């Protein structure tokens, strides 16, 4: 079965999405689909790709993120396959609040096994659906960024955008102060 392939321009560089039937299989800051396909589980790997100009709510969620609203990306359906801990850990990542990163230790605890810090880090490393499964929201215990498949510059940018989105006044608040 073919999948749709879309590369969008973002302030952090090209962002490519591989999706099938409205569900993200892989995504990341690259213009090369080949840099994403290795992260897709072999059972989910598409037989081919069709270039598209948009992916409806998926591409709208990326645009919303870069416009200051990270919430819609968490509603985009994602399909990844792995063992039970990693699959659960990916679901847990989608509950980490934008602008409030957690440490790898906290992430392991949230995922149900406080001793599984390395397994939690591995879930981040093998996450195929960057942005939609926000592994960028996990940092080291000392607060430093740690690793990120797409580079620390992009991870820092994503975290800064989410922080800024939390501190930006809402349009309703701006209209009240303008009176």
Tab-separated table of N, CA and C in Angstrom:
chain	number	residue	atom	x	y	z
A	1	UNK	N	0.838	-1.182	0.000
A	1	UNK	CA	0.000	0.000	0.000
A	1	UNK	C	0.886	1.250	0.000
A	2	UNK	N	0.496	2.247	-0.795
A	2	UNK	CA	1.246	3.496	-0.873
A	2	UNK	C	0.923	4.399	0.304
A	3	UNK	N	1.900	5.235	0.625
A	3	UNK	CA	1.722	6.251	1.666
A	3	UNK	C	1.878	7.622	1.016
A	4	UNK	N	1.403	8.635	1.705
A	4	UNK	CA	1.550	10.008	1.230
A	4	UNK	C	2.841	10.571	1.815
A	5	UNK	N	3.492	11.411	1.037
A	5	UNK	CA	4.757	12.025	1.420
A	5	UNK	C	4.628	13.522	1.234
A	6	UNK	N	4.902	14.264	2.293
A	6	UNK	CA	4.811	15.722	2.252
A	6	UNK	C	6.027	16.316	2.936
A	7	UNK	N	6.662	17.275	2.272
A	7	UNK	CA	7.731	18.046	2.898
A	7	UNK	C	7.249	19.486	3.003
A	8	UNK	N	7.275	20.004	4.233
A	8	UNK	CA	6.825	21.365	4.518
A	8	UNK	C	8.025	22.217	4.912
A	9	UNK	N	7.972	23.487	4.558
A	9	UNK	CA	8.998	24.431	5.016
A	9	UNK	C	8.609	24.897	6.414
A	10	UNK	N	9.565	24.862	7.338
A	10	UNK	CA	9.337	25.374	8.690
A	10	UNK	C	10.519	26.266	9.070
A	11	UNK	N	10.381	27.078	10.100
A	11	UNK	CA	11.519	27.884	10.559
A	11	UNK	C	12.721	27.032	10.988
A	12	UNK	N	12.485	25.757	11.283
A	12	UNK	CA	13.579	24.866	11.679
A	12	UNK	C	14.104	24.052	10.502
A	13	UNK	N	13.664	24.355	9.295
A	13	UNK	CA	14.103	23.636	8.108
A	13	UNK	C	13.002	22.746	7.581
A	14	UNK	N	13.295	21.987	6.523
A	14	UNK	CA	12.257	21.132	5.944
A	14	UNK	C	11.779	20.077	6.936
A	15	UNK	N	10.478	19.857	6.947
A	15	UNK	CA	9.854	18.876	7.827
A	15	UNK	C	9.074	17.927	6.932
A	16	UNK	N	9.478	16.658	6.926
A	16	UNK	CA	8.848	15.672	6.058
A	16	UNK	C	7.975	14.724	6.863
A	17	UNK	N	6.826	14.410	6.298
A	17	UNK	CA	5.846	13.527	6.935
A	17	UNK	C	5.519	12.385	5.977
A	18	UNK	N	5.550	11.172	6.495
A	18	UNK	CA	5.053	10.006	5.772
A	18	UNK	C	3.777	9.579	6.496
A	19	UNK	N	2.661	9.560	5.759
A	19	UNK	CA	1.366	9.233	6.366
A	19	UNK	C	0.602	8.270	5.462
A	20	UNK	N	-0.294	7.539	6.084
A	20	UNK	CA	-1.188	6.645	5.342
A	20	UNK	C	-2.573	6.751	5.959
A	21	UNK	N	-3.553	7.025	5.126
A	21	UNK	CA	-4.943	7.118	5.577
A	21	UNK	C	-5.112	8.080	6.754
A	22	UNK	N	-4.429	9.227	6.711
A	22	UNK	CA	-4.569	10.236	7.754
A	22	UNK	C	-3.831	9.936	9.036
A	23	UNK	N	-2.927	8.961	9.002
A	23	UNK	CA	-2.165	8.558	10.196
A	23	UNK	C	-0.669	8.706	9.903
A	24	UNK	N	0.056	9.366	10.796
A	24	UNK	CA	1.493	9.571	10.619
A	24	UNK	C	2.242	8.281	10.923
A	25	UNK	N	3.089	7.872	9.980
A	25	UNK	CA	3.984	6.727	10.180
A	25	UNK	C	5.374	7.196	10.597
A	26	UNK	N	5.803	8.346	10.059
A	26	UNK	CA	7.119	8.887	10.388
A	26	UNK	C	7.149	10.365	10.020
A	27	UNK	N	7.990	11.109	10.739
A	27	UNK	CA	8.154	12.533	10.454
A	27	UNK	C	9.456	13.017	11.074
A	28	UNK	N	9.988	14.075	10.484
A	28	UNK	CA	11.211	14.645	11.021
A	28	UNK	C	11.728	15.780	10.161
A	29	UNK	N	12.720	16.476	10.696
A	29	UNK	CA	13.275	17.658	10.053
A	29	UNK	C	14.324	17.254	9.028
A	30	UNK	N	13.834	16.884	7.861
A	30	UNK	CA	14.652	16.469	6.735
A	30	UNK	C	13.831	16.638	5.476
A	31	UNK	N	14.513	16.747	4.348
A	31	UNK	CA	13.825	16.750	3.062
A	31	UNK	C	13.930	15.385	2.399
A	32	UNK	N	14.594	14.461	3.062
A	32	UNK	CA	14.851	13.141	2.495
A	32	UNK	C	13.978	12.078	3.163
A	33	UNK	N	13.054	11.506	2.412
A	33	UNK	CA	12.197	10.447	2.961
A	33	UNK	C	13.029	9.269	3.448
A	34	UNK	N	14.147	9.020	2.802
A	34	UNK	CA	15.007	7.883	3.182
A	34	UNK	C	15.542	8.019	4.613
A	35	UNK	N	15.590	9.243	5.141
A	35	UNK	CA	16.036	9.441	6.523
A	35	UNK	C	14.935	9.087	7.525
A	36	UNK	N	13.717	8.854	7.040
A	36	UNK	CA	12.586	8.508	7.899
A	36	UNK	C	12.216	7.030	7.822
A	37	UNK	N	12.408	6.424	6.684
A	37	UNK	CA	11.895	5.071	6.476
A	37	UNK	C	12.543	4.037	7.387
A	38	UNK	N	13.775	4.248	7.800
A	38	UNK	CA	14.448	3.306	8.698
A	38	UNK	C	13.826	3.256	10.080
A	39	UNK	N	13.054	4.256	10.432
A	39	UNK	CA	12.395	4.298	11.741
A	39	UNK	C	11.028	3.602	11.719
A	40	UNK	N	10.508	3.344	10.536
A	40	UNK	CA	9.189	2.712	10.428
A	40	UNK	C	9.345	1.206	10.613
A	41	UNK	N	8.515	0.636	11.464
A	41	UNK	CA	8.540	-0.816	11.694
A	41	UNK	C	8.328	-1.533	10.356
A	42	UNK	N	9.078	-2.613	10.091
A	42	UNK	CA	8.963	-3.317	8.807
A	42	UNK	C	7.534	-3.712	8.422
A	43	UNK	N	6.704	-4.047	9.397
A	43	UNK	CA	5.320	-4.421	9.090
A	43	UNK	C	4.474	-3.236	8.640
A	44	UNK	N	4.935	-2.023	8.923
A	44	UNK	CA	4.186	-0.820	8.568
A	44	UNK	C	4.778	-0.093	7.363
A	45	UNK	N	5.915	-0.545	6.892
A	45	UNK	CA	6.629	0.132	5.809
A	45	UNK	C	5.801	0.131	4.524
A	46	UNK	N	5.540	1.311	3.959
A	46	UNK	CA	4.749	1.391	2.727
A	46	UNK	C	5.486	0.789	1.536
A	47	UNK	N	4.703	0.355	0.569
A	47	UNK	CA	5.267	-0.207	-0.660
A	47	UNK	C	5.761	0.887	-1.590
A	48	UNK	N	5.250	2.088	-1.429
A	48	UNK	CA	5.642	3.217	-2.263
A	48	UNK	C	5.108	4.500	-1.677
A	49	UNK	N	5.405	5.610	-2.356
A	49	UNK	CA	5.030	6.926	-1.842
A	49	UNK	C	4.424	7.778	-2.943
A	50	UNK	N	3.464	8.585	-2.552
A	50	UNK	CA	2.826	9.534	-3.445
A	50	UNK	C	3.067	10.922	-2.858
A	51	UNK	N	3.748	11.787	-3.605
A	51	UNK	CA	3.971	13.154	-3.134
A	51	UNK	C	2.645	13.905	-3.137
A	52	UNK	N	2.383	14.621	-2.054
A	52	UNK	CA	1.141	15.387	-1.933
A	52	UNK	C	1.468	16.825	-1.541
A	53	UNK	N	0.498	17.716	-1.741
A	53	UNK	CA	0.684	19.131	-1.413
A	53	UNK	C	0.201	19.471	-0.010
A	54	UNK	N	-0.529	18.558	0.626
A	54	UNK	CA	-1.033	18.791	1.964
A	54	UNK	C	-1.574	17.504	2.538
A	55	UNK	N	-1.680	17.480	3.856
A	55	UNK	CA	-2.209	16.302	4.546
A	55	UNK	C	-3.336	16.688	5.503
A	56	UNK	N	-4.111	17.702	5.129
A	56	UNK	CA	-5.267	18.100	5.933
A	56	UNK	C	-4.892	18.434	7.363
A	57	UNK	N	-5.519	17.750	8.335
A	57	UNK	CA	-5.272	18.080	9.745
A	57	UNK	C	-3.825	17.839	10.183
A	58	UNK	N	-3.122	16.951	9.484
A	58	UNK	CA	-1.729	16.686	9.867
A	58	UNK	C	-0.867	17.902	9.555
A	59	UNK	N	-0.927	18.383	8.323
A	59	UNK	CA	-0.119	19.556	7.982
A	59	UNK	C	-0.633	20.802	8.698
A	60	UNK	N	-1.944	20.882	8.946
A	60	UNK	CA	-2.484	22.013	9.707
A	60	UNK	C	-1.923	22.031	11.128
A	61	UNK	N	-1.710	20.865	11.716
A	61	UNK	CA	-1.149	20.787	13.077
A	61	UNK	C	0.296	21.285	13.100
A	62	UNK	N	1.057	20.988	12.054
A	62	UNK	CA	2.435	21.492	11.970
A	62	UNK	C	2.410	23.017	11.858
A	63	UNK	N	1.534	23.533	11.002
A	63	UNK	CA	1.412	24.986	10.845
A	63	UNK	C	0.986	25.630	12.168
A	64	UNK	N	0.055	25.011	12.880
A	64	UNK	CA	-0.396	25.541	14.168
A	64	UNK	C	0.752	25.560	15.172
A	65	UNK	N	1.548	24.495	15.201
A	65	UNK	CA	2.692	24.449	16.120
A	65	UNK	C	3.592	25.650	15.877
A	66	UNK	N	3.938	25.886	14.631
A	66	UNK	CA	4.855	26.987	14.329
A	66	UNK	C	4.190	28.362	14.447
A	67	UNK	N	2.860	28.390	14.536
A	67	UNK	CA	2.145	29.644	14.778
A	67	UNK	C	1.945	29.891	16.273
A	68	UNK	N	2.450	28.976	17.121
A	68	UNK	CA	2.369	29.184	18.564
A	68	UNK	C	1.359	28.322	19.287
A	69	UNK	N	0.758	27.347	18.606
A	69	UNK	CA	-0.221	26.477	19.246
A	69	UNK	C	0.210	25.018	19.092
A	70	UNK	N	0.913	24.463	20.089
A	70	UNK	CA	1.396	23.088	19.965
A	70	UNK	C	0.326	22.017	20.179
A	71	UNK	N	-0.840	22.373	20.687
A	71	UNK	CA	-1.856	21.385	21.051
A	71	UNK	C	-2.353	20.511	19.895
A	72	UNK	N	-2.654	21.042	18.708
A	72	UNK	CA	-3.214	20.190	17.657
A	72	UNK	C	-2.317	19.011	17.265
A	73	UNK	N	-1.015	19.139	17.389
A	73	UNK	CA	-0.118	18.033	17.013
A	73	UNK	C	-0.369	16.798	17.873
A	74	UNK	N	-0.843	16.988	19.107
A	74	UNK	CA	-1.082	15.840	19.990
A	74	UNK	C	-2.362	15.097	19.608
A	75	UNK	N	-3.199	15.708	18.782
A	75	UNK	CA	-4.416	15.049	18.330
A	75	UNK	C	-4.272	14.308	17.010
A	76	UNK	N	-3.108	14.438	16.388
A	76	UNK	CA	-2.873	13.774	15.103
A	76	UNK	C	-2.646	12.284	15.347
A	77	UNK	N	-3.376	11.419	14.663
A	77	UNK	CA	-3.163	9.975	14.833
A	77	UNK	C	-1.772	9.556	14.351
A	78	UNK	N	-1.158	8.678	15.115
A	78	UNK	CA	0.190	8.171	14.826
A	78	UNK	C	0.138	6.653	14.918
A	79	UNK	N	0.888	5.980	14.047
A	79	UNK	CA	0.985	4.526	14.113
A	79	UNK	C	2.454	4.126	14.149
A	80	UNK	N	2.862	3.569	15.298
A	80	UNK	CA	4.201	3.028	15.475
A	80	UNK	C	4.025	1.640	16.087
A	81	UNK	N	4.994	0.795	15.864
A	81	UNK	CA	4.893	-0.555	16.405
A	81	UNK	C	6.187	-0.928	17.098
A	82	UNK	N	6.043	-1.503	18.305
A	82	UNK	CA	7.194	-1.974	19.074
A	82	UNK	C	6.669	-2.837	20.204
A	83	UNK	N	7.524	-3.086	21.180
A	83	UNK	CA	7.106	-3.855	22.346
A	83	UNK	C	6.187	-3.052	23.248
A	84	UNK	N	5.601	-3.692	24.272
A	84	UNK	CA	4.612	-3.034	25.130
A	84	UNK	C	5.144	-1.799	25.865
A	85	UNK	N	6.363	-1.872	26.443
A	85	UNK	CA	6.863	-0.712	27.184
A	85	UNK	C	7.057	0.471	26.255
A	86	UNK	N	7.719	0.264	25.132
A	86	UNK	CA	8.008	1.371	24.217
A	86	UNK	C	6.714	1.959	23.655
A	87	UNK	N	5.772	1.118	23.265
A	87	UNK	CA	4.500	1.614	22.728
A	87	UNK	C	3.774	2.461	23.776
A	88	UNK	N	3.771	1.994	25.020
A	88	UNK	CA	3.145	2.762	26.098
A	88	UNK	C	3.913	4.059	26.335
A	89	UNK	N	5.237	3.989	26.303
A	89	UNK	CA	6.066	5.176	26.533
A	89	UNK	C	5.791	6.239	25.467
A	90	UNK	N	5.572	5.818	24.221
A	90	UNK	CA	5.236	6.783	23.178
A	90	UNK	C	3.902	7.461	23.467
A	91	UNK	N	2.931	6.699	23.954
A	91	UNK	CA	1.642	7.297	24.332
A	91	UNK	C	1.825	8.298	25.468
A	92	UNK	N	2.670	7.947	26.429
A	92	UNK	CA	2.931	8.833	27.571
A	92	UNK	C	3.552	10.139	27.102
A	93	UNK	N	4.452	10.089	26.131
A	93	UNK	CA	5.085	11.319	25.625
A	93	UNK	C	4.040	12.331	25.170
A	94	UNK	N	2.946	11.837	24.626
A	94	UNK	CA	1.918	12.740	24.107
A	94	UNK	C	1.141	13.440	25.226
A	95	UNK	N	1.384	13.020	26.475
A	95	UNK	CA	0.720	13.667	27.613
A	95	UNK	C	1.621	14.690	28.302
A	96	UNK	N	2.895	14.746	27.920
A	96	UNK	CA	3.811	15.709	28.524
A	96	UNK	C	3.434	17.095	28.008
A	97	UNK	N	3.172	17.985	28.946
A	97	UNK	CA	2.668	19.311	28.617
A	97	UNK	C	3.710	20.148	27.864
A	98	UNK	N	3.317	20.829	26.797
A	98	UNK	CA	4.244	21.726	26.101
A	98	UNK	C	4.785	22.777	27.064
A	99	UNK	N	6.052	23.081	26.943
A	99	UNK	CA	6.670	24.086	27.794
A	99	UNK	C	7.049	23.585	29.172
A	100	UNK	N	6.811	22.293	29.442
A	100	UNK	CA	7.130	21.708	30.753
A	100	UNK	C	7.854	20.388	30.553
A	101	UNK	N	9.078	20.437	30.000
A	101	UNK	CA	9.789	19.186	29.731
A	101	UNK	C	10.012	18.373	31.004
A	102	UNK	N	10.128	17.076	30.823
A	102	UNK	CA	10.406	16.159	31.931
A	102	UNK	C	11.803	15.583	31.739
A	103	UNK	N	12.383	15.089	32.817
A	103	UNK	CA	13.678	14.433	32.714
A	103	UNK	C	13.468	12.989	32.267
A	104	UNK	N	14.548	12.355	31.838
A	104	UNK	CA	14.447	10.941	31.454
A	104	UNK	C	13.969	10.101	32.639
A	105	UNK	N	14.396	10.446	33.846
A	105	UNK	CA	13.959	9.721	35.044
A	105	UNK	C	12.457	9.905	35.266
A	106	UNK	N	11.994	11.146	35.155
A	106	UNK	CA	10.557	11.409	35.304
A	106	UNK	C	9.752	10.710	34.209
A	107	UNK	N	10.298	10.697	33.006
A	107	UNK	CA	9.632	10.035	31.887
A	107	UNK	C	9.506	8.533	32.150
A	108	UNK	N	10.545	7.921	32.677
A	108	UNK	CA	10.480	6.496	33.025
A	108	UNK	C	9.400	6.258	34.076
A	109	UNK	N	9.336	7.134	35.087
A	109	UNK	CA	8.304	7.012	36.133
A	109	UNK	C	6.912	7.149	35.539
A	110	UNK	N	6.720	8.161	34.679
A	110	UNK	CA	5.423	8.365	34.034
A	110	UNK	C	5.022	7.165	33.171
A	111	UNK	N	6.043	6.498	32.619
A	111	UNK	CA	5.793	5.336	31.759
A	111	UNK	C	5.549	4.057	32.543
A	112	UNK	N	5.636	4.139	33.883
A	112	UNK	CA	5.270	3.010	34.721
A	112	UNK	C	6.399	2.201	35.299
A	113	UNK	N	7.651	2.597	35.043
A	113	UNK	CA	8.774	1.855	35.606
A	113	UNK	C	9.917	2.821	35.886
A	114	UNK	N	10.003	3.275	37.122
A	114	UNK	CA	11.011	4.267	37.510
A	114	UNK	C	12.432	3.790	37.250
A	115	UNK	N	12.644	2.483	37.209
A	115	UNK	CA	13.991	1.947	36.988
A	115	UNK	C	14.333	1.816	35.504
A	116	UNK	N	13.384	2.082	34.636
A	116	UNK	CA	13.577	1.871	33.197
A	116	UNK	C	14.014	3.142	32.470
A	117	UNK	N	14.967	3.854	33.046
A	117	UNK	CA	15.420	5.114	32.454
A	117	UNK	C	16.027	4.875	31.071
A	118	UNK	N	16.837	3.842	30.947
A	118	UNK	CA	17.447	3.554	29.639
A	118	UNK	C	16.385	3.149	28.619
A	119	UNK	N	15.393	2.393	29.034
A	119	UNK	CA	14.310	1.998	28.123
A	119	UNK	C	13.504	3.225	27.695
A	120	UNK	N	13.305	4.166	28.614
A	120	UNK	CA	12.595	5.400	28.283
A	120	UNK	C	13.403	6.218	27.277
A	121	UNK	N	14.701	6.300	27.497
A	121	UNK	CA	15.567	7.011	26.546
A	121	UNK	C	15.538	6.327	25.187
A	122	UNK	N	15.494	5.010	25.186
A	122	UNK	CA	15.424	4.248	23.942
A	122	UNK	C	14.108	4.529	23.204
A	123	UNK	N	13.021	4.693	23.947
A	123	UNK	CA	11.740	5.032	23.318
A	123	UNK	C	11.860	6.367	22.584
A	124	UNK	N	12.571	7.307	23.172
A	124	UNK	CA	12.798	8.594	22.495
A	124	UNK	C	13.628	8.386	21.229
A	125	UNK	N	14.696	7.606	21.358
A	125	UNK	CA	15.606	7.395	20.231
A	125	UNK	C	14.934	6.694	19.052
A	126	UNK	N	13.972	5.819	19.335
A	126	UNK	CA	13.320	5.059	18.266
A	126	UNK	C	11.957	5.612	17.881
A	127	UNK	N	11.629	6.782	18.347
A	127	UNK	CA	10.379	7.433	17.990
A	127	UNK	C	10.439	7.885	16.530
A	128	UNK	N	9.556	7.357	15.720
A	128	UNK	CA	9.549	7.699	14.291
A	128	UNK	C	8.761	8.966	13.995
A	129	UNK	N	7.857	9.362	14.882
A	129	UNK	CA	6.908	10.438	14.592
A	129	UNK	C	7.246	11.714	15.366
A	130	UNK	N	8.423	12.260	15.087
A	130	UNK	CA	8.852	13.490	15.767
A	130	UNK	C	7.791	14.576	15.610
A	131	UNK	N	7.690	15.423	16.572
A	131	UNK	CA	6.721	16.495	16.765
A	131	UNK	C	5.388	15.949	17.242
A	132	UNK	N	4.839	14.933	16.573
A	132	UNK	CA	3.540	14.377	16.952
A	132	UNK	C	3.651	13.484	18.191
A	133	UNK	N	4.789	12.893	18.395
A	133	UNK	CA	5.149	12.182	19.627
A	133	UNK	C	6.378	12.942	20.128
A	134	UNK	N	6.160	13.901	21.032
A	134	UNK	CA	7.164	14.933	21.318
A	134	UNK	C	8.341	14.502	22.205
A	135	UNK	N	9.218	13.689	21.637
A	135	UNK	CA	10.388	13.258	22.398
A	135	UNK	C	11.316	14.428	22.707
A	136	UNK	N	11.126	15.549	22.030
A	136	UNK	CA	11.935	16.733	22.342
A	136	UNK	C	11.618	17.286	23.736
A	137	UNK	N	10.528	16.842	24.348
A	137	UNK	CA	10.144	17.325	25.677
A	137	UNK	C	10.803	16.544	26.809
A	138	UNK	N	11.808	15.740	26.503
A	138	UNK	CA	12.526	14.978	27.522
A	138	UNK	C	13.968	15.488	27.557
A	139	UNK	N	14.425	15.836	28.770
A	139	UNK	CA	15.762	16.397	28.956
A	139	UNK	C	16.511	15.613	30.034
A	140	UNK	N	17.784	15.896	30.152
A	140	UNK	CA	18.595	15.240	31.176
A	140	UNK	C	18.216	15.744	32.565
A	141	UNK	N	18.606	14.990	33.572
A	141	UNK	CA	18.307	15.340	34.961
A	141	UNK	C	18.859	16.714	35.335
A	142	UNK	N	20.010	17.076	34.778
A	142	UNK	CA	20.605	18.382	35.103
A	142	UNK	C	19.989	19.524	34.287
A	143	UNK	N	18.980	19.214	33.476
A	143	UNK	CA	18.298	20.235	32.697
A	143	UNK	C	18.888	20.481	31.321
A	144	UNK	N	20.043	19.876	31.025
A	144	UNK	CA	20.597	20.038	29.685
A	144	UNK	C	19.769	19.223	28.700
A	145	UNK	N	19.923	19.534	27.431
A	145	UNK	CA	19.040	18.973	26.415
A	145	UNK	C	19.160	17.468	26.213
A	146	UNK	N	20.336	16.903	26.334
A	146	UNK	CA	20.497	15.486	25.997
A	146	UNK	C	20.529	15.335	24.493
A	147	UNK	N	20.124	14.206	23.981
A	147	UNK	CA	20.178	13.971	22.542
A	147	UNK	C	18.864	14.266	21.851
A	148	UNK	N	18.935	14.316	20.525
A	148	UNK	CA	17.745	14.477	19.688
A	148	UNK	C	18.146	14.110	18.273
A	149	UNK	N	17.438	13.202	17.694
A	149	UNK	CA	17.790	12.696	16.365
A	149	UNK	C	17.965	13.802	15.336
A	150	UNK	N	17.221	14.870	15.456
A	150	UNK	CA	17.232	15.936	14.454
A	150	UNK	C	18.146	17.090	14.835
A	151	UNK	N	18.918	16.917	15.903
A	151	UNK	CA	19.907	17.922	16.289
A	151	UNK	C	19.457	18.772	17.465
A	152	UNK	N	20.417	19.161	18.264
A	152	UNK	CA	20.107	19.939	19.468
A	152	UNK	C	19.600	21.340	19.138
A	153	UNK	N	20.013	21.901	18.007
A	153	UNK	CA	19.519	23.228	17.623
A	153	UNK	C	18.007	23.182	17.433
A	154	UNK	N	17.517	22.129	16.780
A	154	UNK	CA	16.070	22.007	16.562
A	154	UNK	C	15.359	21.714	17.875
A	155	UNK	N	15.916	20.832	18.707
A	155	UNK	CA	15.291	20.533	20.002
A	155	UNK	C	15.166	21.812	20.831
A	156	UNK	N	16.226	22.596	20.874
A	156	UNK	CA	16.201	23.855	21.623
A	156	UNK	C	15.148	24.806	21.061
A	157	UNK	N	15.036	24.872	19.732
A	157	UNK	CA	14.047	25.724	19.090
A	157	UNK	C	12.620	25.282	19.436
A	158	UNK	N	12.368	23.974	19.390
A	158	UNK	CA	11.029	23.461	19.701
A	158	UNK	C	10.639	23.778	21.146
A	159	UNK	N	11.564	23.544	22.069
A	159	UNK	CA	11.286	23.826	23.479
A	159	UNK	C	11.061	25.322	23.705
A	160	UNK	N	11.846	26.171	23.039
A	160	UNK	CA	11.684	27.619	23.174
A	160	UNK	C	10.325	28.062	22.623
A	161	UNK	N	9.918	27.495	21.497
A	161	UNK	CA	8.608	27.837	20.923
A	161	UNK	C	7.485	27.478	21.891
A	162	UNK	N	7.607	26.300	22.513
A	162	UNK	CA	6.568	25.875	23.456
A	162	UNK	C	6.562	26.759	24.699
A	163	UNK	N	7.725	27.128	25.184
A	163	UNK	CA	7.814	28.043	26.333
A	163	UNK	C	7.176	29.377	25.984
A	164	UNK	N	7.518	29.886	24.793
A	164	UNK	CA	6.969	31.169	24.359
A	164	UNK	C	5.456	31.107	24.188
A	165	UNK	N	4.951	29.981	23.694
A	165	UNK	CA	3.506	29.831	23.505
A	165	UNK	C	2.779	29.881	24.845
A	166	UNK	N	3.418	29.354	25.900
A	166	UNK	CA	2.800	29.380	27.231
A	166	UNK	C	2.773	30.775	27.824
A	167	UNK	N	3.780	31.583	27.521
A	167	UNK	CA	3.881	32.905	28.124
A	167	UNK	C	3.245	33.996	27.280
A	168	UNK	N	2.889	33.681	26.026
A	168	UNK	CA	2.263	34.678	25.158
A	168	UNK	C	0.844	34.963	25.632
A	169	UNK	N	0.456	36.232	25.630
A	169	UNK	CA	-0.926	36.538	26.016
A	169	UNK	C	-1.897	35.994	24.977
A	170	UNK	N	-3.026	35.533	25.434
A	170	UNK	CA	-4.047	35.019	24.507
A	170	UNK	C	-4.662	36.193	23.771
A	171	UNK	N	-5.239	35.975	22.585
A	171	UNK	CA	-5.901	37.069	21.850
A	171	UNK	C	-7.005	37.716	22.673
A	172	UNK	N	-7.719	36.930	23.482
A	172	UNK	CA	-8.785	37.506	24.331
A	172	UNK	C	-8.185	38.445	25.370
A	173	UNK	N	-7.075	38.058	25.970
A	173	UNK	CA	-6.418	38.894	26.970
A	173	UNK	C	-5.891	40.172	26.322
A	174	UNK	N	-5.361	40.068	25.098
A	174	UNK	CA	-4.852	41.249	24.400
A	174	UNK	C	-5.977	42.222	24.118
A	175	UNK	N	-7.162	41.721	23.744
A	175	UNK	CA	-8.266	42.625	23.436
A	175	UNK	C	-8.772	43.314	24.695
A	176	UNK	N	-8.691	42.646	25.851
A	176	UNK	CA	-9.101	43.273	27.104
A	176	UNK	C	-8.143	44.371	27.518
A	177	UNK	N	-6.827	44.154	27.321
A	177	UNK	CA	-5.854	45.166	27.722
A	177	UNK	C	-5.807	46.326	26.740
A	178	UNK	N	-6.314	46.131	25.536
A	178	UNK	CA	-6.301	47.208	24.541
A	178	UNK	C	-7.423	48.212	24.803
A	179	UNK	N	-8.375	47.871	25.633
A	179	UNK	CA	-9.529	48.755	25.890
A	179	UNK	C	-9.193	49.873	26.823
